[in-house]
JSON list of C-alpha atoms in Angstrom, two decimals:
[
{"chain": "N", "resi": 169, "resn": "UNK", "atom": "CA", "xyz": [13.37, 0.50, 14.12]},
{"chain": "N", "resi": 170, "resn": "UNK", "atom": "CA", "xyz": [10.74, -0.19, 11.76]},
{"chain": "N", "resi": 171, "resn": "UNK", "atom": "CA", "xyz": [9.95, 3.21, 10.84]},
{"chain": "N", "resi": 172, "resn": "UNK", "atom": "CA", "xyz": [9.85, 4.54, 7.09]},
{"chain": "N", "resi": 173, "resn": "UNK", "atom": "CA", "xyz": [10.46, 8.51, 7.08]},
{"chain": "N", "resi": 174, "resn": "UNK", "atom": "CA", "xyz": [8.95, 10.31, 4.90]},
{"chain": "N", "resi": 175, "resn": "UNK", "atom": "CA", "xyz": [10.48, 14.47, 4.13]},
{"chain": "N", "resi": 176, "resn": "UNK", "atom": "CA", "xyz": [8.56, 16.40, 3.70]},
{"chain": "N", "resi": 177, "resn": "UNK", "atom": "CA", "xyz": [4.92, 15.59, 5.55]},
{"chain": "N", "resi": 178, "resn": "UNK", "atom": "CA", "xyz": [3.23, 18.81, 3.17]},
{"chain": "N", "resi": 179, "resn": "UNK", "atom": "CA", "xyz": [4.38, 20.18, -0.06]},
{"chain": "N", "resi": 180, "resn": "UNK", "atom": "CA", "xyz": [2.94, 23.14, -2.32]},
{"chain": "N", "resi": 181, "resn": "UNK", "atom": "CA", "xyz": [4.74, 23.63, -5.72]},
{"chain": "N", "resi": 182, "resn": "UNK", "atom": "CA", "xyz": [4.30, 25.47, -8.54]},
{"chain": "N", "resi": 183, "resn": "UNK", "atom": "CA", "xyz": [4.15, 23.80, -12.09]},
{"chain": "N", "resi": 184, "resn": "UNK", "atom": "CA", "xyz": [7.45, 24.89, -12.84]},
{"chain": "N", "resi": 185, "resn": "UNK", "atom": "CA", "xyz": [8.87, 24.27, -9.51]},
{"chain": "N", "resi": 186, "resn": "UNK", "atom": "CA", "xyz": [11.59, 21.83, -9.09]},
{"chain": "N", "resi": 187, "resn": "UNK", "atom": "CA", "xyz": [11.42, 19.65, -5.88]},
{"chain": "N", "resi": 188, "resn": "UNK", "atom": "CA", "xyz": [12.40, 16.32, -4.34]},
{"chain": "N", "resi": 189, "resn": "UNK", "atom": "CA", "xyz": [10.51, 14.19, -1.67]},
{"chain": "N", "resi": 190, "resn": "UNK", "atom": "CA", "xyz": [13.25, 11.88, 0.13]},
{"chain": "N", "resi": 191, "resn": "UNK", "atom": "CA", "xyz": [12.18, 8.44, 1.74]},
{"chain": "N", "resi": 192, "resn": "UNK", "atom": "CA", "xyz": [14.58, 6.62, 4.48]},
{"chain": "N", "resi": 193, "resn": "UNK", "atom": "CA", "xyz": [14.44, 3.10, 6.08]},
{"chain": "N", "resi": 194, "resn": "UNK", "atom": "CA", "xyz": [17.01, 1.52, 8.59]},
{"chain": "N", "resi": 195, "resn": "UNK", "atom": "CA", "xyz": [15.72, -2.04, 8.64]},
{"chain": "N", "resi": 196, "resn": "UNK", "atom": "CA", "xyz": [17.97, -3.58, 6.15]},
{"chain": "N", "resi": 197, "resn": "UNK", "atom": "CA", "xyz": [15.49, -3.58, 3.13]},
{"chain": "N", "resi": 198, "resn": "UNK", "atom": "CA", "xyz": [16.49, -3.55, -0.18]},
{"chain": "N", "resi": 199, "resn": "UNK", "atom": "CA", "xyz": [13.47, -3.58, -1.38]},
{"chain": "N", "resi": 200, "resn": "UNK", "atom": "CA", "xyz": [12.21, 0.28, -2.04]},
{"chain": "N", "resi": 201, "resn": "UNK", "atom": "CA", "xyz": [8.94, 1.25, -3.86]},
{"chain": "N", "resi": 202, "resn": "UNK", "atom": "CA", "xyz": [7.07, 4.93, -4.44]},
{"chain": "N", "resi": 203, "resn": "UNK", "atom": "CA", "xyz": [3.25, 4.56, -4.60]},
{"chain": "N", "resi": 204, "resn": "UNK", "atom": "CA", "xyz": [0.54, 7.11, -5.66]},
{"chain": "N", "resi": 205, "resn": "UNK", "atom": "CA", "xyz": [-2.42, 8.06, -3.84]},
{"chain": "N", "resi": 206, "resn": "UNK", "atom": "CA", "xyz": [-5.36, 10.27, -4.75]},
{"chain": "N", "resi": 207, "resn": "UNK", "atom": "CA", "xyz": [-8.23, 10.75, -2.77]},
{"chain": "N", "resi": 208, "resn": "UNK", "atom": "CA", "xyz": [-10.86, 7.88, -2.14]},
{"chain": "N", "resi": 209, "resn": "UNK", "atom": "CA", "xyz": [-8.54, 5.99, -4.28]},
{"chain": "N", "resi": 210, "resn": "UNK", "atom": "CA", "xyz": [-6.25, 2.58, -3.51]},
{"chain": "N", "resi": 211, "resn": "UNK", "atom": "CA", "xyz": [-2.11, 3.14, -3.77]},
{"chain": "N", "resi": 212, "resn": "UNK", "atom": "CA", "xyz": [-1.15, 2.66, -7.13]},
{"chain": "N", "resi": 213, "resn": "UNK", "atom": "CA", "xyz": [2.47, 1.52, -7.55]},
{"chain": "N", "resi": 214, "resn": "UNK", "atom": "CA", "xyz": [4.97, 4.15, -9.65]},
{"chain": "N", "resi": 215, "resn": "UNK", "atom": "CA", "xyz": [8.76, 2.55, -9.33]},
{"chain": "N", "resi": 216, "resn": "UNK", "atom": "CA", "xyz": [10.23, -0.21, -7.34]},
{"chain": "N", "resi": 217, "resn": "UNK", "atom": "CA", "xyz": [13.81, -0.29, -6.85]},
{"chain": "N", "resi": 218, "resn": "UNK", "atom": "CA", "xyz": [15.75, -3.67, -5.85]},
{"chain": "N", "resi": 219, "resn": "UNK", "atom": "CA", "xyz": [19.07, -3.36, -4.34]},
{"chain": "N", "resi": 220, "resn": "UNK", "atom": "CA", "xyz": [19.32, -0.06, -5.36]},
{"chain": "N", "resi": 221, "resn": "UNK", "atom": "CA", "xyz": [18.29, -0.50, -9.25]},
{"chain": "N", "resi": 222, "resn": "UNK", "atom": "CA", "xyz": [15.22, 0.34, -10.85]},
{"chain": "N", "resi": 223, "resn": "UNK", "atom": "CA", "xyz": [13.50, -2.78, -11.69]},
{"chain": "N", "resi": 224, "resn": "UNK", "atom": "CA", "xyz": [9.58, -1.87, -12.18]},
{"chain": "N", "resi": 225, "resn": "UNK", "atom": "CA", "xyz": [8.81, 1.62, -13.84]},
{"chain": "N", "resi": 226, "resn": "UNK", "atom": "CA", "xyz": [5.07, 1.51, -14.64]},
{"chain": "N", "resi": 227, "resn": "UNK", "atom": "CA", "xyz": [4.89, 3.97, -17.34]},
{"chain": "N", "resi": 228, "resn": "UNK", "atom": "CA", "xyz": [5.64, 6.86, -15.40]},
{"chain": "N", "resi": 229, "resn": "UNK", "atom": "CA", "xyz": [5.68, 10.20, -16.62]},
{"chain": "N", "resi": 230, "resn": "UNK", "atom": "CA", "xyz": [9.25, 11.51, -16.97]},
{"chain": "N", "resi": 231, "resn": "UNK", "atom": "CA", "xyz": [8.39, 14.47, -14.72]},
{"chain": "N", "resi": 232, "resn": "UNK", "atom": "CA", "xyz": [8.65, 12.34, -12.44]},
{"chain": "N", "resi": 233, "resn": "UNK", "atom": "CA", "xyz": [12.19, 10.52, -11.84]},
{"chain": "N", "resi": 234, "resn": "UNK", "atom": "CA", "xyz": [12.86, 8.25, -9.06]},
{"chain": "N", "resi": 235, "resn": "UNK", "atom": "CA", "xyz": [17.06, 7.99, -7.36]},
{"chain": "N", "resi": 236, "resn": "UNK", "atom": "CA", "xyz": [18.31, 5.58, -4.71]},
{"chain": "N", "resi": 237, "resn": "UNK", "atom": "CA", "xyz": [21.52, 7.05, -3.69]},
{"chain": "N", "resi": 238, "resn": "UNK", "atom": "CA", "xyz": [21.87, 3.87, -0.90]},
{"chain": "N", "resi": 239, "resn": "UNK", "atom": "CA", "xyz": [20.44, 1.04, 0.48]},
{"chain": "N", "resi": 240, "resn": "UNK", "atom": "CA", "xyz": [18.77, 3.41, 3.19]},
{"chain": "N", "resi": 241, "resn": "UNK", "atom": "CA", "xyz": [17.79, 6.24, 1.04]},
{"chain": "N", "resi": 242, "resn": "UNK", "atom": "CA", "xyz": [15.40, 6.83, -1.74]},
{"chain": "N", "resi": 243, "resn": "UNK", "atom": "CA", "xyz": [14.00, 9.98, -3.47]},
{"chain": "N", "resi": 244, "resn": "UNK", "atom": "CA", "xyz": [11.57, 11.18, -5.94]},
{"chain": "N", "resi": 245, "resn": "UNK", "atom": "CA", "xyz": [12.71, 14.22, -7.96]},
{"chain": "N", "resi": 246, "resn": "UNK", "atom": "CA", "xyz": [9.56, 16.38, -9.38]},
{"chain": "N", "resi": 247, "resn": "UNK", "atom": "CA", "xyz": [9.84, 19.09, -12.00]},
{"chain": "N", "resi": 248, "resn": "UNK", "atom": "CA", "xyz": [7.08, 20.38, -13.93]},
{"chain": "N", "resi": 249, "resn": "UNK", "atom": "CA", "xyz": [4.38, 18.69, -12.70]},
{"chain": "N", "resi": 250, "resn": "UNK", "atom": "CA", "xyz": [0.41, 18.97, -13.51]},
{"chain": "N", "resi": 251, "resn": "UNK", "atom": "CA", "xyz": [-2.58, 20.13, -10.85]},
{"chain": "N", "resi": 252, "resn": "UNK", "atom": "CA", "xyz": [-3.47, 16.57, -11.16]},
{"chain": "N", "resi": 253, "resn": "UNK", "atom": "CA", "xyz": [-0.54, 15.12, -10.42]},
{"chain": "N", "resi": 254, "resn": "UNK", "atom": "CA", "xyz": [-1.66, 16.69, -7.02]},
{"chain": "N", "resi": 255, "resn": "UNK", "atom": "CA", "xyz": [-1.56, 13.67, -4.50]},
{"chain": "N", "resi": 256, "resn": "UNK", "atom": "CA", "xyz": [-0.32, 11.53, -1.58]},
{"chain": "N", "resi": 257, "resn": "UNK", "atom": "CA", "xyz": [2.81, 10.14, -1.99]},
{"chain": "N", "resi": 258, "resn": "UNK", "atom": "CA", "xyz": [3.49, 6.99, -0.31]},
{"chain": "N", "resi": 259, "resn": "UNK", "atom": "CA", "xyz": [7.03, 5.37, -0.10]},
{"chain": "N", "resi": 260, "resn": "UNK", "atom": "CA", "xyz": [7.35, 1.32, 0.91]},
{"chain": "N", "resi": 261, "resn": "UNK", "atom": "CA", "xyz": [9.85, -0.84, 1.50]},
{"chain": "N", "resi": 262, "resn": "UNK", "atom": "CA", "xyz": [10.08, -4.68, 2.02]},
{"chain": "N", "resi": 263, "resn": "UNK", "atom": "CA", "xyz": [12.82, -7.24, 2.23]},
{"chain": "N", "resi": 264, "resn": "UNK", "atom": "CA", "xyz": [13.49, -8.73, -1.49]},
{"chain": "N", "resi": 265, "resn": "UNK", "atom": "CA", "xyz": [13.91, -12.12, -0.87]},
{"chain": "N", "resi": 266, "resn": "UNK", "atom": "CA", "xyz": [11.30, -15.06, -1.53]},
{"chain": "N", "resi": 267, "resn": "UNK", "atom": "CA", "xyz": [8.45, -14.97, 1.09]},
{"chain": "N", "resi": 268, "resn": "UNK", "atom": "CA", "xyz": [9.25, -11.86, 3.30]},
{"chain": "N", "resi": 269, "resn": "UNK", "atom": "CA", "xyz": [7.18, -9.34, 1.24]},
{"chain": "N", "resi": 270, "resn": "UNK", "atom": "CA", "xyz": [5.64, -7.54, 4.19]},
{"chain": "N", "resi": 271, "resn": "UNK", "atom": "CA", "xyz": [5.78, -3.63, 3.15]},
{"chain": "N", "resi": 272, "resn": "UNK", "atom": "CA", "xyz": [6.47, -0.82, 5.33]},
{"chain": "N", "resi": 273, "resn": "UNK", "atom": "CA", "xyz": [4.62, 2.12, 4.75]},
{"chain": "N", "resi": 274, "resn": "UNK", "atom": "CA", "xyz": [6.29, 5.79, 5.56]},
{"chain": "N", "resi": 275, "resn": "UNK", "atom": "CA", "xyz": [3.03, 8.77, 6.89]},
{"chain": "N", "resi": 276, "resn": "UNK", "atom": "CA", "xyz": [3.48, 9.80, 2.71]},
{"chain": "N", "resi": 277, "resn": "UNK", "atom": "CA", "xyz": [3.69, 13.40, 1.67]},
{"chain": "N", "resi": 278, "resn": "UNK", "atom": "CA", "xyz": [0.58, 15.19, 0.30]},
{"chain": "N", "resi": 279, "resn": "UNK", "atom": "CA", "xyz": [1.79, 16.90, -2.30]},
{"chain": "N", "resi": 280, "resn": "UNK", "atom": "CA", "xyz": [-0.45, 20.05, -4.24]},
{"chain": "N", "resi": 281, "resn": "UNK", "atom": "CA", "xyz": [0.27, 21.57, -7.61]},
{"chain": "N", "resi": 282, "resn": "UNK", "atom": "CA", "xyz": [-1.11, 24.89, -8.15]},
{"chain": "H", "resi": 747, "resn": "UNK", "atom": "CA", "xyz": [-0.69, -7.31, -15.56]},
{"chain": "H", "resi": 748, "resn": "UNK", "atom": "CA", "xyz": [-2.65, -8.29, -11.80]},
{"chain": "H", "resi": 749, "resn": "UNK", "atom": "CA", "xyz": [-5.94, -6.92, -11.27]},
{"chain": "H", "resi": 750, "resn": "UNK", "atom": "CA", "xyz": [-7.83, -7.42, -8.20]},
{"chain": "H", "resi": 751, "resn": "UNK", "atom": "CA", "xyz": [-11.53, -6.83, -7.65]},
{"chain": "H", "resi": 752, "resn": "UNK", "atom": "CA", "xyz": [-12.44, -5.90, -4.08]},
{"chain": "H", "resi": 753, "resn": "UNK", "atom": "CA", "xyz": [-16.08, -6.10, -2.99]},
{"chain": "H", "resi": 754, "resn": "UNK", "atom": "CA", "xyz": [-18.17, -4.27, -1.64]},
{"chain": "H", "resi": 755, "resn": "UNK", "atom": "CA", "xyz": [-17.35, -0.49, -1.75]},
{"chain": "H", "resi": 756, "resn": "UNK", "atom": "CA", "xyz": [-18.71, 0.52, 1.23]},
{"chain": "H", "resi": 757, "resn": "UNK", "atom": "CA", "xyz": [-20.29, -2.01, 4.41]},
{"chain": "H", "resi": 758, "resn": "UNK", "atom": "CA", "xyz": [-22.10, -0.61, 7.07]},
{"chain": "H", "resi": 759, "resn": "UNK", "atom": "CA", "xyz": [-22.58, -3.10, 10.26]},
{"chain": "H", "resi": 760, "resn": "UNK", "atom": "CA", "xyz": [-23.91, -3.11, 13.94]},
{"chain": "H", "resi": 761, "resn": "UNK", "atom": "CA", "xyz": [-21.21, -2.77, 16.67]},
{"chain": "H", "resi": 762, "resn": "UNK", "atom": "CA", "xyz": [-20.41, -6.05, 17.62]},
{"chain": "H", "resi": 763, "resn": "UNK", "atom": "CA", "xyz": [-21.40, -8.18, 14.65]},
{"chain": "H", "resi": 764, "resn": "UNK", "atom": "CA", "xyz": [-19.38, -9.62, 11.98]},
{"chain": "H", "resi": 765, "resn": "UNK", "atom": "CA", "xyz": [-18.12, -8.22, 8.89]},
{"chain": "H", "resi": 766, "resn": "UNK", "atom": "CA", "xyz": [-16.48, -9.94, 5.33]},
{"chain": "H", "resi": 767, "resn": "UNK", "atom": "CA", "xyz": [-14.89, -8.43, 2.57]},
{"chain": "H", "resi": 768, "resn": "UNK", "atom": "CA", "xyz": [-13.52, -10.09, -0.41]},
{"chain": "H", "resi": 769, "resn": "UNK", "atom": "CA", "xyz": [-11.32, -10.05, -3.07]},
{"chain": "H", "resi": 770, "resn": "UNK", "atom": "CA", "xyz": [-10.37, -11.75, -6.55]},
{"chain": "H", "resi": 771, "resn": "UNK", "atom": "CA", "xyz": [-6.99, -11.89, -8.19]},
{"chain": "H", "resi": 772, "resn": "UNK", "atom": "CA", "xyz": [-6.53, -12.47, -11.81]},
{"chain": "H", "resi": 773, "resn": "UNK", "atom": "CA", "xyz": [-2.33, -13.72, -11.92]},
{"chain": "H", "resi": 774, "resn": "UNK", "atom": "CA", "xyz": [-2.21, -17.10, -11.01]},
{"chain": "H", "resi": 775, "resn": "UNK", "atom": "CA", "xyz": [1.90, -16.13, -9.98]},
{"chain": "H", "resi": 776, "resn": "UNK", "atom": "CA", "xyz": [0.71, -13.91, -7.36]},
{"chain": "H", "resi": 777, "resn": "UNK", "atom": "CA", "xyz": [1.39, -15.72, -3.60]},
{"chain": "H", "resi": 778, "resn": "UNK", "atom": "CA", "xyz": [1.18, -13.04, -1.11]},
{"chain": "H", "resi": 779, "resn": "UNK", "atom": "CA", "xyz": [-1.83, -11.51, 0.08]},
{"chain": "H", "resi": 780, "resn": "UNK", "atom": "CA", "xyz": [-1.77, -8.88, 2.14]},
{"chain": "H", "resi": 781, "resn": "UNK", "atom": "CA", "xyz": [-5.06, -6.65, 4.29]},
{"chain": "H", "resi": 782, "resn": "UNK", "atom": "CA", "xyz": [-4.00, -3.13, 4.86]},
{"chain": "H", "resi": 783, "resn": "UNK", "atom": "CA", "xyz": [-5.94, -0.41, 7.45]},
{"chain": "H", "resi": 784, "resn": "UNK", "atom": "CA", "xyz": [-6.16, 3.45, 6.09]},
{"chain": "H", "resi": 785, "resn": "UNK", "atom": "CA", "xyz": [-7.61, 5.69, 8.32]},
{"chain": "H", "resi": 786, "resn": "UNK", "atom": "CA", "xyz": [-8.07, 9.63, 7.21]},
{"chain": "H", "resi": 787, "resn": "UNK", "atom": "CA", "xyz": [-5.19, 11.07, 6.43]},
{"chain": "H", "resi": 788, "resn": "UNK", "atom": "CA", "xyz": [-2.85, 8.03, 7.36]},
{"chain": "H", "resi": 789, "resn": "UNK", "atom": "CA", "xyz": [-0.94, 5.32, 6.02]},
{"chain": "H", "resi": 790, "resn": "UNK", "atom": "CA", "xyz": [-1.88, 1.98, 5.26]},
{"chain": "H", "resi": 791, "resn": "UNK", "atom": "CA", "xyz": [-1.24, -0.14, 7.98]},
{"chain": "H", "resi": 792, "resn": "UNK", "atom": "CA", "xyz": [-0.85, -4.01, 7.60]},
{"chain": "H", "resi": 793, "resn": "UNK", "atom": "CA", "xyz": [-3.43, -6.22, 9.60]},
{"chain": "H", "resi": 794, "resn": "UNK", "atom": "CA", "xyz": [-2.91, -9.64, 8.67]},
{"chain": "H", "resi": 795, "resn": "UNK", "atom": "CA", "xyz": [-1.30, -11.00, 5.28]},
{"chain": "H", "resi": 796, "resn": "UNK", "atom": "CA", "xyz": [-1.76, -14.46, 4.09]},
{"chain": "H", "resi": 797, "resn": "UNK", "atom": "CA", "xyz": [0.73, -16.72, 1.95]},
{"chain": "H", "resi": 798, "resn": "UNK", "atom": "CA", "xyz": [-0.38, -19.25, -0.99]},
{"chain": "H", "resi": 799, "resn": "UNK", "atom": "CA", "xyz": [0.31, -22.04, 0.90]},
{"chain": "H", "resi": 800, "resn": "UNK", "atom": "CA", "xyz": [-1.64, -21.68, 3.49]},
{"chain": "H", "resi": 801, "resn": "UNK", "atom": "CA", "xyz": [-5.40, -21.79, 3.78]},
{"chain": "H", "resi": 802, "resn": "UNK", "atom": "CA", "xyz": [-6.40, -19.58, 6.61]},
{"chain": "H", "resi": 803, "resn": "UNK", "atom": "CA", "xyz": [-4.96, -17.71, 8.94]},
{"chain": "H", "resi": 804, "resn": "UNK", "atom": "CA", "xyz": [-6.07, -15.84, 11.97]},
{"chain": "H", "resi": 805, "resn": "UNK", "atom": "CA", "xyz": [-5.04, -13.07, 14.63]},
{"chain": "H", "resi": 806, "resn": "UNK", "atom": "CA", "xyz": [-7.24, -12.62, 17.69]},
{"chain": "H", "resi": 807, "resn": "UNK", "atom": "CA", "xyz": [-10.69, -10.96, 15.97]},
{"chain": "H", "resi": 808, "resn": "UNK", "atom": "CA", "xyz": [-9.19, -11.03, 12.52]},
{"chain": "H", "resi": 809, "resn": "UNK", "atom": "CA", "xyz": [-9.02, -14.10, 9.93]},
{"chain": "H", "resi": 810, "resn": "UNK", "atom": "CA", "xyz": [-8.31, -14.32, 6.35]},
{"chain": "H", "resi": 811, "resn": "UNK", "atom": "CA", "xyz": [-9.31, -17.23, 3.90]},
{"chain": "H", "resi": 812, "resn": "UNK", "atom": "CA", "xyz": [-7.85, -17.92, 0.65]},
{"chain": "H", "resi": 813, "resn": "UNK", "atom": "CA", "xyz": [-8.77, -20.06, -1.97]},
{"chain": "H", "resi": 814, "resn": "UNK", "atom": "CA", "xyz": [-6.04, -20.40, -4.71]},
{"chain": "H", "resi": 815, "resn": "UNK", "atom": "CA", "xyz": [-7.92, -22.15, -7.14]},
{"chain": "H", "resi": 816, "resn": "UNK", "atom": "CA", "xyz": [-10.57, -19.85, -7.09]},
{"chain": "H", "resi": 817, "resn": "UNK", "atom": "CA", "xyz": [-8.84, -17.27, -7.32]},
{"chain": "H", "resi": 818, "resn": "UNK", "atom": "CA", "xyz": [-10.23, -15.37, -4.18]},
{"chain": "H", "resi": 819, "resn": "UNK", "atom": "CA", "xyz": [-9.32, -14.25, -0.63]},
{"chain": "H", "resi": 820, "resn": "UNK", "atom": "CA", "xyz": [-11.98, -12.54, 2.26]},
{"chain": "H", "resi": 821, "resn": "UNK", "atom": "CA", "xyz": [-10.95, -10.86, 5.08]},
{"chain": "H", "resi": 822, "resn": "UNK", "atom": "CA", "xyz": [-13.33, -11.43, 8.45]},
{"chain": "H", "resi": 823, "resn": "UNK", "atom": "CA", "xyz": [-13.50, -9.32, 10.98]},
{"chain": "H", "resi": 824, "resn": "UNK", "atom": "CA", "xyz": [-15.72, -10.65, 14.39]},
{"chain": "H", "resi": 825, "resn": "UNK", "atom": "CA", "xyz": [-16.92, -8.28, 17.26]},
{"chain": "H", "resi": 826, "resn": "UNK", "atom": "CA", "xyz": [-16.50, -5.39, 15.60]},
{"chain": "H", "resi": 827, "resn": "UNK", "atom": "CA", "xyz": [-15.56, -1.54, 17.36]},
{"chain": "H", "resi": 828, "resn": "UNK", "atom": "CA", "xyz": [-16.27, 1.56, 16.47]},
{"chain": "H", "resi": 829, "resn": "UNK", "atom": "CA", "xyz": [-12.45, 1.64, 16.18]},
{"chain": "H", "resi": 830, "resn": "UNK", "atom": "CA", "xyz": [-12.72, -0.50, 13.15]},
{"chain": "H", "resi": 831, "resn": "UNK", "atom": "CA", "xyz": [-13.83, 2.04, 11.15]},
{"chain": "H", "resi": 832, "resn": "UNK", "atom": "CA", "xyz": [-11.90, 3.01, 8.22]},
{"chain": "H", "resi": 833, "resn": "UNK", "atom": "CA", "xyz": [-11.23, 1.87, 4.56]},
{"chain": "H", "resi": 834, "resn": "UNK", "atom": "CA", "xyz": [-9.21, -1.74, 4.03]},
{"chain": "H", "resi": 835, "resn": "UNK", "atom": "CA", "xyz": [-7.93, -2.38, 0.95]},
{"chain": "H", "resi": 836, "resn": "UNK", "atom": "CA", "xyz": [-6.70, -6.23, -0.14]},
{"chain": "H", "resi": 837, "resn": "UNK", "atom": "CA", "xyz": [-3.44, -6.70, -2.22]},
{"chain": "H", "resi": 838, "resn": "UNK", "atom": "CA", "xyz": [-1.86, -9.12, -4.23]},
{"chain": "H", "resi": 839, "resn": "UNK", "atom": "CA", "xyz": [2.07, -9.90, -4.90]},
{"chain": "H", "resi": 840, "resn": "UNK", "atom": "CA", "xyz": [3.98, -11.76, -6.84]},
{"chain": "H", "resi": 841, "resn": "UNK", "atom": "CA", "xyz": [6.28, -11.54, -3.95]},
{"chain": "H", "resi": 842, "resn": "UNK", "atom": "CA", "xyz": [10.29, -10.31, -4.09]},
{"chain": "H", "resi": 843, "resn": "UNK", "atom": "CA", "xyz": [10.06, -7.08, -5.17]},
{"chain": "H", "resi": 844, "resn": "UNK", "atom": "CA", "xyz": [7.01, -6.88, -7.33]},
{"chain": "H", "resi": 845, "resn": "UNK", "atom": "CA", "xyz": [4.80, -4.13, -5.73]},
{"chain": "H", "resi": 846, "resn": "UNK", "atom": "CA", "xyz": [1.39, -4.63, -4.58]},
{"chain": "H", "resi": 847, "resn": "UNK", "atom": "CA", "xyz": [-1.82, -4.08, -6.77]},
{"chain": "H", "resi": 848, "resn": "UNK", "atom": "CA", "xyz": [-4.72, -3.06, -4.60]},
{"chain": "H", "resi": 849, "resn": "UNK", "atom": "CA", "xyz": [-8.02, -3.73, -4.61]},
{"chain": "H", "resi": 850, "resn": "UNK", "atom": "CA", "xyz": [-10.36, -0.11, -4.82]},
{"chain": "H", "resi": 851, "resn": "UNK", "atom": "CA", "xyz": [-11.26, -0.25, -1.04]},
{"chain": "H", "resi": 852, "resn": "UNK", "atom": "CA", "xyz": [-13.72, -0.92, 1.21]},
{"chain": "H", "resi": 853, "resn": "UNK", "atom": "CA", "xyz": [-15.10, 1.59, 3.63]},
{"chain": "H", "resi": 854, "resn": "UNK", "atom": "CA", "xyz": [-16.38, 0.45, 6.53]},
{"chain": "H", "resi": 855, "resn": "UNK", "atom": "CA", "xyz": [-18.57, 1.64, 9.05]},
{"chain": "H", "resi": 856, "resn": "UNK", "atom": "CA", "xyz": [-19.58, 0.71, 12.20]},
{"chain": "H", "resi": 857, "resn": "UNK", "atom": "CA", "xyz": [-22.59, 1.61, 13.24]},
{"chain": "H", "resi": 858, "resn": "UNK", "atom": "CA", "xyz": [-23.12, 2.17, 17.63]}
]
């Protein structure tokens, strides 16, 4: 299986929803990592967790907060977000040892604010 | 932080012909080099990723160059399909778990 699963493919939420996109691998990584995505734009790296603790937050907003509940599992928790936060949100993951960087992207969720 | 410059924007070649893109990286520390695919609406999709200690490396019409001391990497793609069409971004690693930084894209077109 070298599948990354992405829940859920759409989203619409309001900007004082509360909502929660999950993100699940079964190939042993432990190596897990949300991206950002806006249109005609390149995936910009948001949070990389390593064995299941946050190691790279680049200066986030705190409306956004990232959980890994396993080795398998990792979500992204929303609340209160802006129009342009409006996006596609791509989760990764990679094995974290030395050389074996390859990353696995899941089909991302696209993700409007209104 | 890495930055890498990706070049050009947008390439427009005849079916069949060759074409190059190319990228610069500014951290010396980064050693892994990935080419990603993006068609509308999908994910990225690796193509062909290239290590710092090796040159070149190739995969049936695909090759990548890097050149460490300069800094820079090219993708080349021979024979090209309509099929080919879509937007490839380059990356750059410090490998583990670092994250990729990606270049801005390059869209390219094939033209029948």
């Amino acid at each position: 299986d070298t599948e990354v699963t992405q829940t859920p493919k759409h989203l619409v939420m309001g900007m004082t929803n509360k909502k929660s996109l999950k993100c699940e691998q079964h190939m042993g990584h432990r190596a897990m990592y949300w991206y950002k995505q806006k249109a005609k734009k390149p995936p910009e790296l948001m949070f990389v967790y390593s064995y299941e603790k946050l190691s790279i937050n680049e200066s986030v907003p705190s409306r956004f907060s990232p959980e890994c509940p396993n080795s398998s599992l990792l979500n992204l928790h929303l609340h209160a977000l802006q129009p342009e936060d409006s996006a596609l949100y791509l989760c990764a993951s990679s094995q974290d040892r030395g050389w074996n960087t390859e990353a696995f992207f899941g089909q991302g969720t696209r993700l409007t604010v209104v | 932080g890495e930055n890498v410059e990706q070049h050009p924007s947008t390439l427009s070649v005849q079916e069949g012909d060759s074409a190059v893109i190319k990228c610069t990286y500014s951290d010396s520390a980064s050693n892994y080099f990935p080419w990603y695919k993006q068609e509308l609406g999908k994910r990225p999709q690796l193509i062909i990723d290239i290590r710092s200690n090796v040159g070149e490396k190739k995969d049936q019409r695909i090759a990548v160059t890097l050149n460490k001391t300069a800094k820079h990497f090219s993708l080349h793609i021979t024979e090209t399909q309509p099929e080919d069409s879509a937007v490839y971004f380059c990356a750059a690693s410090a490998g583990g778990a670092d994250g990729l930084t990606f270049g801005k894209g390059t869209h390219l077109i094939i033209q029948p």
